Coordinates of C-alpha atoms and ligand atoms in Angstrom, one line a residue:
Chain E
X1 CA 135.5 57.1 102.2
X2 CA 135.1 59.3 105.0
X3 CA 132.6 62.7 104.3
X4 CA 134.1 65.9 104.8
X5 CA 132.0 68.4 106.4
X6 CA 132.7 71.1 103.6
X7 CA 133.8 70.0 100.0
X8 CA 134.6 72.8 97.5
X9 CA 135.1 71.2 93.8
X10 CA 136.0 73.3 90.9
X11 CA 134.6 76.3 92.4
X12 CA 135.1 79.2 89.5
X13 CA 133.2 82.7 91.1
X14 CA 133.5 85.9 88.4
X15 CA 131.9 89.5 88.8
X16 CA 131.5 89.9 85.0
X17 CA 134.6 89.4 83.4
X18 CA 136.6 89.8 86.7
X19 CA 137.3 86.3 87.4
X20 CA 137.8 85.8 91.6
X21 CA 138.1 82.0 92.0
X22 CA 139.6 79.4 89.2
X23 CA 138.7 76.1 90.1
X24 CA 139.0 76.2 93.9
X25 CA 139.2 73.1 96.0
X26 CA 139.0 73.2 99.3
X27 CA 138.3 70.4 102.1
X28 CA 137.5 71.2 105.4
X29 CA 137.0 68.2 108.3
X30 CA 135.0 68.5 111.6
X31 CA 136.7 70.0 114.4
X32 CA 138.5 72.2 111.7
X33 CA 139.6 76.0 112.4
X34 CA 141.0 76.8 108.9
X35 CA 142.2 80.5 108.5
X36 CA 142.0 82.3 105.1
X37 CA 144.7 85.3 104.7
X38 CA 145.7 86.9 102.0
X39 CA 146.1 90.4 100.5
X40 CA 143.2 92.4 100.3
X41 CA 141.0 91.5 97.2
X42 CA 142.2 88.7 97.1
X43 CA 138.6 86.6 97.4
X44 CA 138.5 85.3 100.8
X45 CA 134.9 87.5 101.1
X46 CA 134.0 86.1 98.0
X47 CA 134.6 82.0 99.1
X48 CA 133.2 82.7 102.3
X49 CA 130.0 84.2 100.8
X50 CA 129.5 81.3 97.9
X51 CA 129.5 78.8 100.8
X52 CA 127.0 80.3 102.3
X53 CA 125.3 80.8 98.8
X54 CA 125.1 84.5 98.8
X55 CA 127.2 84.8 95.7
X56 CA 125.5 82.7 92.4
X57 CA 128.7 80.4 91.1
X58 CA 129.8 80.2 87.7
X59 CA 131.3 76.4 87.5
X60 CA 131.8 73.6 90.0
X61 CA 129.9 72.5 93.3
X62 CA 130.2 73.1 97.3
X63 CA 129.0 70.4 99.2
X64 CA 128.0 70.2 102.8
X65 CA 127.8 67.0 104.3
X66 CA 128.1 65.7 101.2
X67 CA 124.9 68.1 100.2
X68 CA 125.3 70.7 97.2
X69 CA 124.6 74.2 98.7
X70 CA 123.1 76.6 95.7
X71 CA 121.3 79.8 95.7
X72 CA 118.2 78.9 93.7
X73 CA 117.8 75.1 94.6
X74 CA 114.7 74.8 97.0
X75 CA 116.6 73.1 100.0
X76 CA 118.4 76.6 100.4
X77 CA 117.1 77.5 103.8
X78 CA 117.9 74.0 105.3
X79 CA 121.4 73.9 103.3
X80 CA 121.9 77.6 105.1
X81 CA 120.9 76.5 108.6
X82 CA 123.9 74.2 108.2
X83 CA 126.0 77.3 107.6
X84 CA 126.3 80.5 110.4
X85 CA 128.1 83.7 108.9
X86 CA 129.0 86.6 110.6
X87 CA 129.9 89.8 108.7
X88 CA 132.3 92.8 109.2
X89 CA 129.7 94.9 109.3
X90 CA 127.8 94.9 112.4
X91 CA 124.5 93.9 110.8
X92 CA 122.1 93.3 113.6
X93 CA 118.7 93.8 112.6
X94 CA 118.4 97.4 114.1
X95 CA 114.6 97.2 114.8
X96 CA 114.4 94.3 117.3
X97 CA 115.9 93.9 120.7
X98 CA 119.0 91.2 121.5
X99 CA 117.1 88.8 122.6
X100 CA 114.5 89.3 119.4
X101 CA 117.8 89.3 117.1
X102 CA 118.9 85.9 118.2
X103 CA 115.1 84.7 118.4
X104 CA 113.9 85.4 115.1
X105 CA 115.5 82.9 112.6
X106 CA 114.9 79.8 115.5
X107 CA 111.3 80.5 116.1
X108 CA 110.7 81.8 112.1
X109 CA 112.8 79.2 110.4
X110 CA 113.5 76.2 112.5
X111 CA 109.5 76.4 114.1
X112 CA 111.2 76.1 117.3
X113 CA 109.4 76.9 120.5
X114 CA 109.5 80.4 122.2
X115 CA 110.8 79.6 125.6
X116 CA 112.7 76.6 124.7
X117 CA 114.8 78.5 122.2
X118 CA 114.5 82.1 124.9
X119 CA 115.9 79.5 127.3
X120 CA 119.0 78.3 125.0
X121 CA 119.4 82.2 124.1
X122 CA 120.2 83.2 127.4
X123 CA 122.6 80.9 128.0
X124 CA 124.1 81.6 124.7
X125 CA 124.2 85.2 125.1
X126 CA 125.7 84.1 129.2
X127 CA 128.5 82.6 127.7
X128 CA 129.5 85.9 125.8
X129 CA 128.8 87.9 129.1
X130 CA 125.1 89.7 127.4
X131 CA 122.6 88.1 129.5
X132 CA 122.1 91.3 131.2
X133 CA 121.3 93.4 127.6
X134 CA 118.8 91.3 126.1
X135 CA 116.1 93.8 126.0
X136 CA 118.3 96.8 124.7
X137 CA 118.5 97.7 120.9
X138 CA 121.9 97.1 119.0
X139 CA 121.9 101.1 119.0
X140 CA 122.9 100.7 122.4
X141 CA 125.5 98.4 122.3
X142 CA 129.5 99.2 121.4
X143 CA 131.0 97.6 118.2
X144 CA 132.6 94.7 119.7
X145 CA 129.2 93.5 122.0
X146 CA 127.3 93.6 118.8
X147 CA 129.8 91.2 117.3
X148 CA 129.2 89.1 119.9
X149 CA 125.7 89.3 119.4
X150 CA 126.1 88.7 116.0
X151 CA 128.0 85.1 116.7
X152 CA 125.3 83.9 119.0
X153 CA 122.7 84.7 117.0
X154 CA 124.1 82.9 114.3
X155 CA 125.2 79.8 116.7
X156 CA 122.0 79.5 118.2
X157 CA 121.1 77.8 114.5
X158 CA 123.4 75.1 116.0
X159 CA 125.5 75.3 112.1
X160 CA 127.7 72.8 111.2
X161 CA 130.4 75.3 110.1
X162 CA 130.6 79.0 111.3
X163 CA 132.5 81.5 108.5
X164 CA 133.5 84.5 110.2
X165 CA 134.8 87.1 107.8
X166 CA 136.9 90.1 109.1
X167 CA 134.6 90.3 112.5
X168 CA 136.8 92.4 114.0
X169 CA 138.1 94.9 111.4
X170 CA 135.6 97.7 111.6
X171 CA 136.0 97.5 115.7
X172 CA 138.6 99.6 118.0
X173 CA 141.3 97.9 119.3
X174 CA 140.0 97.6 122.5
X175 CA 137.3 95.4 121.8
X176 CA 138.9 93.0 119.5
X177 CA 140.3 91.2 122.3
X178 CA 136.8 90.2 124.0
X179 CA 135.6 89.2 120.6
X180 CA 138.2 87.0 119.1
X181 CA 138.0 85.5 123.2
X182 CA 134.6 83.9 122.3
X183 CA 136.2 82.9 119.2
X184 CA 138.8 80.8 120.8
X185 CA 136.9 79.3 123.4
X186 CA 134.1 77.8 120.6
X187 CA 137.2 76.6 118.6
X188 CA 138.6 74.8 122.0
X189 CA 134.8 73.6 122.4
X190 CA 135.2 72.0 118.8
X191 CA 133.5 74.1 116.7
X192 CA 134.4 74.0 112.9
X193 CA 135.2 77.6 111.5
X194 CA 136.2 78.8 108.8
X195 CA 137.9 82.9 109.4
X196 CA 139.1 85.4 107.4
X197 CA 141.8 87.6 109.5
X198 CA 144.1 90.5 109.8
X199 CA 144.7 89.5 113.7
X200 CA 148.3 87.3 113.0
X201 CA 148.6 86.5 116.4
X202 CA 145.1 85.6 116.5
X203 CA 145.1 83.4 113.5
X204 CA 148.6 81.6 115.0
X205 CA 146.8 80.6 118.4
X206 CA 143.6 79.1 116.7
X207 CA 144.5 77.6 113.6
X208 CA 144.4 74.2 113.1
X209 CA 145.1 74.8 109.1
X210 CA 146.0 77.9 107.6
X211 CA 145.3 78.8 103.9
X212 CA 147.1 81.5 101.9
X213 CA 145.2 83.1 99.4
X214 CA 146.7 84.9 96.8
X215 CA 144.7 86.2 93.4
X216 CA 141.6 83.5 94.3
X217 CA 144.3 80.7 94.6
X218 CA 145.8 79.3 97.4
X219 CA 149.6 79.5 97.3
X220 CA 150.3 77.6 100.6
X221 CA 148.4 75.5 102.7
X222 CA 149.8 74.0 106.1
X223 CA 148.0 72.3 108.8
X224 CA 151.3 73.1 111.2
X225 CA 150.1 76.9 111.9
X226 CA 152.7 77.5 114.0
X227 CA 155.5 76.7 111.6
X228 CA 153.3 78.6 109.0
X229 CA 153.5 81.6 110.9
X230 CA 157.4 81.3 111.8
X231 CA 159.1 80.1 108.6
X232 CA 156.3 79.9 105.7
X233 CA 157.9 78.0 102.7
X234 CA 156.9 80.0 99.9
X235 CA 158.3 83.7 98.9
X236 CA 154.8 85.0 98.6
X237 CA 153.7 84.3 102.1
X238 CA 156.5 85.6 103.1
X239 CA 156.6 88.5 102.0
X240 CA 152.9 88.9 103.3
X241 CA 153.7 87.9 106.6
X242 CA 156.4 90.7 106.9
X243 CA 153.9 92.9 106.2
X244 CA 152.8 92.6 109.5
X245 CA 156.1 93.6 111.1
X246 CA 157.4 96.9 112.3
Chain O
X1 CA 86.9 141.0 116.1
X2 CA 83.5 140.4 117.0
X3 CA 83.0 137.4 119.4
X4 CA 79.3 137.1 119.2
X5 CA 79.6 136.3 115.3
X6 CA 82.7 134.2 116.0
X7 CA 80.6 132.5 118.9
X8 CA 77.9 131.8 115.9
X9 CA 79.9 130.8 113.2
X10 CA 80.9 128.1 115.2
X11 CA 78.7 124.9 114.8
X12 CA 79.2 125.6 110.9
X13 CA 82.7 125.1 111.4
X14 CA 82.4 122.6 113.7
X15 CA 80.8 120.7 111.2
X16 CA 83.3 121.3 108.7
X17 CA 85.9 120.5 110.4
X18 CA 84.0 116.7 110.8
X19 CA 83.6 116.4 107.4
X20 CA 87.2 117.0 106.9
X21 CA 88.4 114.8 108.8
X22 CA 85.8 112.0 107.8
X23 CA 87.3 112.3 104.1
X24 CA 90.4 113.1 105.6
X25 CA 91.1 110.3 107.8
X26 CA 89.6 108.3 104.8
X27 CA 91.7 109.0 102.1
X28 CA 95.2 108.5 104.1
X29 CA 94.3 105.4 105.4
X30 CA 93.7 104.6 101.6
X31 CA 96.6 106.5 100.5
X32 CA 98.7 104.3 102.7
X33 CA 97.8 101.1 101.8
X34 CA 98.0 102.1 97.8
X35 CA 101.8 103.5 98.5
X36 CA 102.6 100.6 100.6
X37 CA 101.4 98.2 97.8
X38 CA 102.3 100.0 94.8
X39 CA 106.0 100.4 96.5
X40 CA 105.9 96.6 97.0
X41 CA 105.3 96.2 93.7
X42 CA 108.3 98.7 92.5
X43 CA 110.7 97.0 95.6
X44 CA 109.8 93.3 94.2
X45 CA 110.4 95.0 90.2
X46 CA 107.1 92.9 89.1
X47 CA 107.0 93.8 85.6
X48 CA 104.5 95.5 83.6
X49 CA 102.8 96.4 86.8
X50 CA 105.7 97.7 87.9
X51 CA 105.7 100.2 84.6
X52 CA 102.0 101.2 84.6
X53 CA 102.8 102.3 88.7
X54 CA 105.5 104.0 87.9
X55 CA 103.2 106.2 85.4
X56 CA 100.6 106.8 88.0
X57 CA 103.1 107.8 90.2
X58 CA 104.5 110.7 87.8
X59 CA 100.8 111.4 86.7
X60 CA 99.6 112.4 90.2
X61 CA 102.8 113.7 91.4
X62 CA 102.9 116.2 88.7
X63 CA 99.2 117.1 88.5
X64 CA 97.5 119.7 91.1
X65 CA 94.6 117.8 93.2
X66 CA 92.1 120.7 91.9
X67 CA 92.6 118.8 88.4
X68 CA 92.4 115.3 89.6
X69 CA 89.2 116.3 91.2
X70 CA 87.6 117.5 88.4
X71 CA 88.6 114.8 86.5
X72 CA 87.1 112.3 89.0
X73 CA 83.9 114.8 89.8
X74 CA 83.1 116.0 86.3
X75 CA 84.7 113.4 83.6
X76 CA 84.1 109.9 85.6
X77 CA 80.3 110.6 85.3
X78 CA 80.6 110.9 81.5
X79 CA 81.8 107.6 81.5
X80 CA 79.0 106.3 83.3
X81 CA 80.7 106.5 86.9
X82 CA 79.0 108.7 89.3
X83 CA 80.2 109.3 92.7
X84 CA 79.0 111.3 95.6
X85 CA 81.2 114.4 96.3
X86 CA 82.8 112.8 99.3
X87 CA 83.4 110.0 97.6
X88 CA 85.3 112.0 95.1
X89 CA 87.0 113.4 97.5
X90 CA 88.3 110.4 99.3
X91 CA 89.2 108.8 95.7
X92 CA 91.4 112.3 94.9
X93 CA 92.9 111.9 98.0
X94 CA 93.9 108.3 98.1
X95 CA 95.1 108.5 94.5
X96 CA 97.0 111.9 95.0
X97 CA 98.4 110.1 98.5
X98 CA 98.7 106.6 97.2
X99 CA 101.5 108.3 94.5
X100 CA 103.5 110.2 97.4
X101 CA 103.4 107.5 99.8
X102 CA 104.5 105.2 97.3
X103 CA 107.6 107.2 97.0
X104 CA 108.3 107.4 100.5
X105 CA 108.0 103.8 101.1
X106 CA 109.7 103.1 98.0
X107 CA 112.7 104.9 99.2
X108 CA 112.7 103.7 102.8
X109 CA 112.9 100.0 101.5
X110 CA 115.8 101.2 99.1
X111 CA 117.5 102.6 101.6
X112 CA 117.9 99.4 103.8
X113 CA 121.5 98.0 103.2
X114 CA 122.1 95.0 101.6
X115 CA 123.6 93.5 104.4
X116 CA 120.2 93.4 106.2
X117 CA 119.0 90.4 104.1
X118 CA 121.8 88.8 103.6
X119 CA 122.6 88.2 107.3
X120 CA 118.7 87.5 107.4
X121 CA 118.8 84.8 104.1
X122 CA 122.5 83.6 105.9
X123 CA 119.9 82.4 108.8
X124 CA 117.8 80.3 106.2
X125 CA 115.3 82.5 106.0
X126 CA 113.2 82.9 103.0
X127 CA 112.8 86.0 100.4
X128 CA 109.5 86.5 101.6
X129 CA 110.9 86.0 105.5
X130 CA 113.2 88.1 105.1
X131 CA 111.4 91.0 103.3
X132 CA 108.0 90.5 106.4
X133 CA 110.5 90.7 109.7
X134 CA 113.2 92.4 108.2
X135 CA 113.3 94.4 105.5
X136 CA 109.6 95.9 105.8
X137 CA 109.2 96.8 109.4
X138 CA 112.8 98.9 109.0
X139 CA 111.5 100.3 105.8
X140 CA 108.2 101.0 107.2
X141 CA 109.9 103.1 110.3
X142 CA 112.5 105.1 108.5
X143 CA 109.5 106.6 106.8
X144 CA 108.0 108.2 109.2
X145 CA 108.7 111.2 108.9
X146 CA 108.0 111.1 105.7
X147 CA 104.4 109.3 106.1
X148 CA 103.3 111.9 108.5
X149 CA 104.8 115.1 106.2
X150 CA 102.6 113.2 103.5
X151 CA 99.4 113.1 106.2
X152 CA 100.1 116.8 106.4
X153 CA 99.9 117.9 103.0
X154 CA 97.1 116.0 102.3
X155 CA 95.0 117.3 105.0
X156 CA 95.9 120.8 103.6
X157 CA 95.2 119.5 99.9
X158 CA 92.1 119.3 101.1
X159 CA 90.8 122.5 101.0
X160 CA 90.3 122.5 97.2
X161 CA 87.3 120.1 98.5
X162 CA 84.9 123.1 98.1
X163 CA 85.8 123.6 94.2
X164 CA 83.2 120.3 93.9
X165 CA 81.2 121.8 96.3
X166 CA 82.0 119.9 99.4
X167 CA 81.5 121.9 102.6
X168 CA 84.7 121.5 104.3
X169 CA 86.6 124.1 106.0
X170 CA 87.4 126.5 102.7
X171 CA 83.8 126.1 101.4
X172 CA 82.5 127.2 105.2
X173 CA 85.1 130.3 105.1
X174 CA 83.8 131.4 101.9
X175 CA 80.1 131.0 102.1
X176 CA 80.3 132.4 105.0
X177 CA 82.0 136.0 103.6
X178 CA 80.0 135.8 100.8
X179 CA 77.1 136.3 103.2
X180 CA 77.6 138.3 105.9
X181 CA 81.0 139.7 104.8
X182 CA 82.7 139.1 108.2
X183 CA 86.0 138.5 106.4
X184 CA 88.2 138.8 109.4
X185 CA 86.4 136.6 111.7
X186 CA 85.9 134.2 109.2
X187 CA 89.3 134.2 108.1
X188 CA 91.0 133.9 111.2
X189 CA 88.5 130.9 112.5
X190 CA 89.5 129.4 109.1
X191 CA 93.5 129.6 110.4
X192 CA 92.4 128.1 113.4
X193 CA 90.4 125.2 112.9
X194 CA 93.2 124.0 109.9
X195 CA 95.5 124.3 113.1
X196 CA 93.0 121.9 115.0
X197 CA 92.8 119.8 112.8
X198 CA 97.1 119.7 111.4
X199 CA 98.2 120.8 114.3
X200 CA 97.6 117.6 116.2
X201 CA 99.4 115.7 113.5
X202 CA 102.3 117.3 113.6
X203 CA 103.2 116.7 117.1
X204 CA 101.9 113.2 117.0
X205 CA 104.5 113.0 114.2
X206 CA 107.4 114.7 116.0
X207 CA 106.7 112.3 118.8
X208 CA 107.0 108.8 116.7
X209 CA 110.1 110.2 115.1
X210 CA 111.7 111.0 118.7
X211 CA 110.5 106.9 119.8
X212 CA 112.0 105.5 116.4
X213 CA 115.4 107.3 116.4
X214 CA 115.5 105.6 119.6
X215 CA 114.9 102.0 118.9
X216 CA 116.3 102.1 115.6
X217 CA 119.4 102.2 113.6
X218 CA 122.6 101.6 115.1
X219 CA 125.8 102.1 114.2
Ligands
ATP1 N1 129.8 92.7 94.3 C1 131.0 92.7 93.6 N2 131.0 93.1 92.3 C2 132.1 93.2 91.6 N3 133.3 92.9 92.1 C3 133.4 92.5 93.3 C4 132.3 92.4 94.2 N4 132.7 92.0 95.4 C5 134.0 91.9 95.3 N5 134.5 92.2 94.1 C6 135.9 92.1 93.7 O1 136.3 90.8 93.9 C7 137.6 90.8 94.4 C8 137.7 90.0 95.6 O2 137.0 90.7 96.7 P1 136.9 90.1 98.1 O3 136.0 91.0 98.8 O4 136.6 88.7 98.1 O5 138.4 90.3 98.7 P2 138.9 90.1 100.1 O6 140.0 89.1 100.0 O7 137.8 89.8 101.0 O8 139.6 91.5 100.4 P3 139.6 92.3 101.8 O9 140.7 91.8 102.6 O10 139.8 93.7 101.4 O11 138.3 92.1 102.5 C9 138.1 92.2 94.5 O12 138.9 92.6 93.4 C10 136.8 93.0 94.5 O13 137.0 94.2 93.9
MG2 MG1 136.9 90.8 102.6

């Protein structure tokens, strides 16, 4: 049988007695842009952040590449590498440069040479249109170039799978647009993603598989996005969706 | 004011003001790596080490350096440990230092957001990674300004030096009164060579905290 890129068995995540996810299983295939939406609190932070292993699990097992992922096992770094997150938050490391940013984890992590990695950086941070700000600090740079940022940096760890939770909520309108652009054109250039969204028409024109969550579960899966979006089949979604309406 | 005793007083201060700054310089280069390491020790929450810090932390926070020195100059020898005034002197001030820098360290690594190491350990890198390019160099910049507000006191601290008969500035000022009774001249040079020495430090300060707010923290 074929190996899925991500596997989620079982997967049961609590804060104390909070309990987030109940046995959650999840597949996700290469070439897969699966969008997570749901009300908020629902847990899409929380899945996104046990498969990167930032969260410690209470029951069952996330594979990738057929690998278990898990915070205290000593193949984290490598399991990570296979794994690029970017945050809501703009959380650029304030005390280094762009270029530094995207730099440290290949050259720290990976052992990878200076100018070979400076050389793929640049072109990285070309495709995004931030050649040009490599030596500023993210202090100088608006909300929706940090983001930007923020992805190359974590693509530059050439990842498997690239979670992106909420990138664009804490940025004005205005910027959302050239963000969720470099978002598209890695999905048409086959990346596999995983996003967590409040931009509908965003989620619509990049979904190969949309997942509603609803209380840590998913109530309705479809790999046709677009009939997802028009006529969703449960009452729940629904009801969601129309949430989005004026 | 007379100028001619002013004129004369001078290599005495002079001198002073060397061996000031020799025990000065001294004990904050001490102080800092004590706070730096006993703050590591607190950030990391190593315990039992972590407990017996956090005593000498409150003991030397909470104690004048006129009592510490005594304890060092005049108690230590009881116990069969004697040290030379100025290396009294430099001990007091690295212990008395070593407690406040602590705490501003302490607080600078507190103060970093969570999200800093998790988008570094979301990269693969390691605790101890993460913590070296990361967590420490931002840590180490936001306190600044409290680092150099801590180099300030201590250089004031140490005019209790003379209680264990060092002859630093305060010691100089008195001895001087006490023998030719030129209080105002004495006095006012006393003003001025602290501001020689502190003044220097302040500005140095004022400047790294205008270069940091520049490269740091966004948002
Ligand atoms: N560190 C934490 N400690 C305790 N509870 C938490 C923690 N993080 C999240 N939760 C709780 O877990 C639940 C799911 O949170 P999560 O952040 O995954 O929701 P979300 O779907 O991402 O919501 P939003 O759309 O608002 O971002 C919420 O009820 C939240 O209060
Ligand atoms: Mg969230």
């Amino acid at each position: 049988m074929k190996q899925s890129l991500l596997e989620i068995k079982h997967l049961n995540k609590a804060y104390g007695e909070n309990i987030i996810l109940k046995s959650f299983n999840l597949k996700v295939e290469k070439g897969d842009v699966v969008v997570v939406i749901g009300p908020s609190g629902c847990g899409k932070s929380t899945l996104l952040r046990c498969i990167n292993a930032l969260e410690d699990i209470q029951g069952g097992e996330i594979l990738i590449g057929g690998e278990p992922i898990s915070r205290n096992a000593k193949n984290i770094s490598t399991m990570r590498q296979k794994v690029g997150m970017v945050f809501q938050s703009y959380d650029l490391f304030p005390h280094k440069t762009i270029l530094d940013n995207v730099l440290l984890a290949p050259i720290k992590v990976q052992k990878r040479k200076r100018n070979e990695v400076e050389k793929e950086a640049l072109e990285l941070l070309g495709k995004v249109g931030l050649a040009d700000r490599k030596n500023d600090y993210p202090r100088q740079l608006s909300g929706g170039q940090k983001q930007r940022v923020a992805i190359v940096r974590a693509l530059i760890m050439h990842p498997d799978i690239l979670l992106l939770d909420e990138i664009t909520a804490a940025l004005d309108p205005e910027m959302v647009r050239e963000v969720l652009e470099v978002v598209i054109s890695l999905a048409k250039s086959g990346s596999t993603m995983m996003i967590v969204t409040h931009e509908m028409a965003f989620a619509k024109a990049i979904a190969t598989r949309v997942l509603f969550l609803e209380n840590g579960e998913i109530v309705e899966e479809s790999k046709e996005p677009k009939a997802f979006f028009e006529s969703p089949q449960t009452e729940r979604a629904k009801k969601f969706l129309k949430s989005f309406e004026y | 004011m007379d100028w001619n005793v002013i004129i004369s007083y001078l290599p005495r201060y002079k001198d002073a003001l060397l061996l000031t700054l020799r025990i000065g310089w001294q004990g904050v280069l001490f102080a800092l790596i004590t706070g730096i390491l006993c703050a590591l020790v607190i950030y990391l929450k190593i315990p039992v080490l972590r407990q017996i810090i956090g005593i000498y932390i409150e003991v030397f926070r909470n104690t004048p350096l006129l009592v510490q020195l005594f304890f060092i100059y005049f108690a230590l020898p009881k116990i069969g440990l004697q040290l030379s005034p100025e290396a009294c002197g430099v001990l007091g001030l690295s212990l008395l230092g070593g407690a406040y820098m602590a705490e501003t360290i302490r607080s600078g690594l507190e103060n970093i957001a969570v999200i800093q190491s998790e988008s570094a350990e979301s990269l693969g890198m390691s605790k101890s990674q993460t913590f070296r390019y990361v967590i420490f160099p931002q840590a180490l910049s936001s306190s600044v300004p409290g680092i150099m507000a801590n180099v300030i006191f201590l250089l004031k601290e140490t005019s209790v030096f003379s209680t264990i008969s060092l002859m630093d500035l305060m010691f100089t000022a008195k001895d001087l009164i006490g023998m030719y009774a030129k209080t105002i001249e004495c006095l006012t040079m006393l003003v001025v060579f602290y501001l020689i020495m502190i003044l220097p430090v302040s500005i140095l300060g004022n400047i790294l905290e205008r270069r940091l707010r520049f490269a740091e923290f966004g948002s």
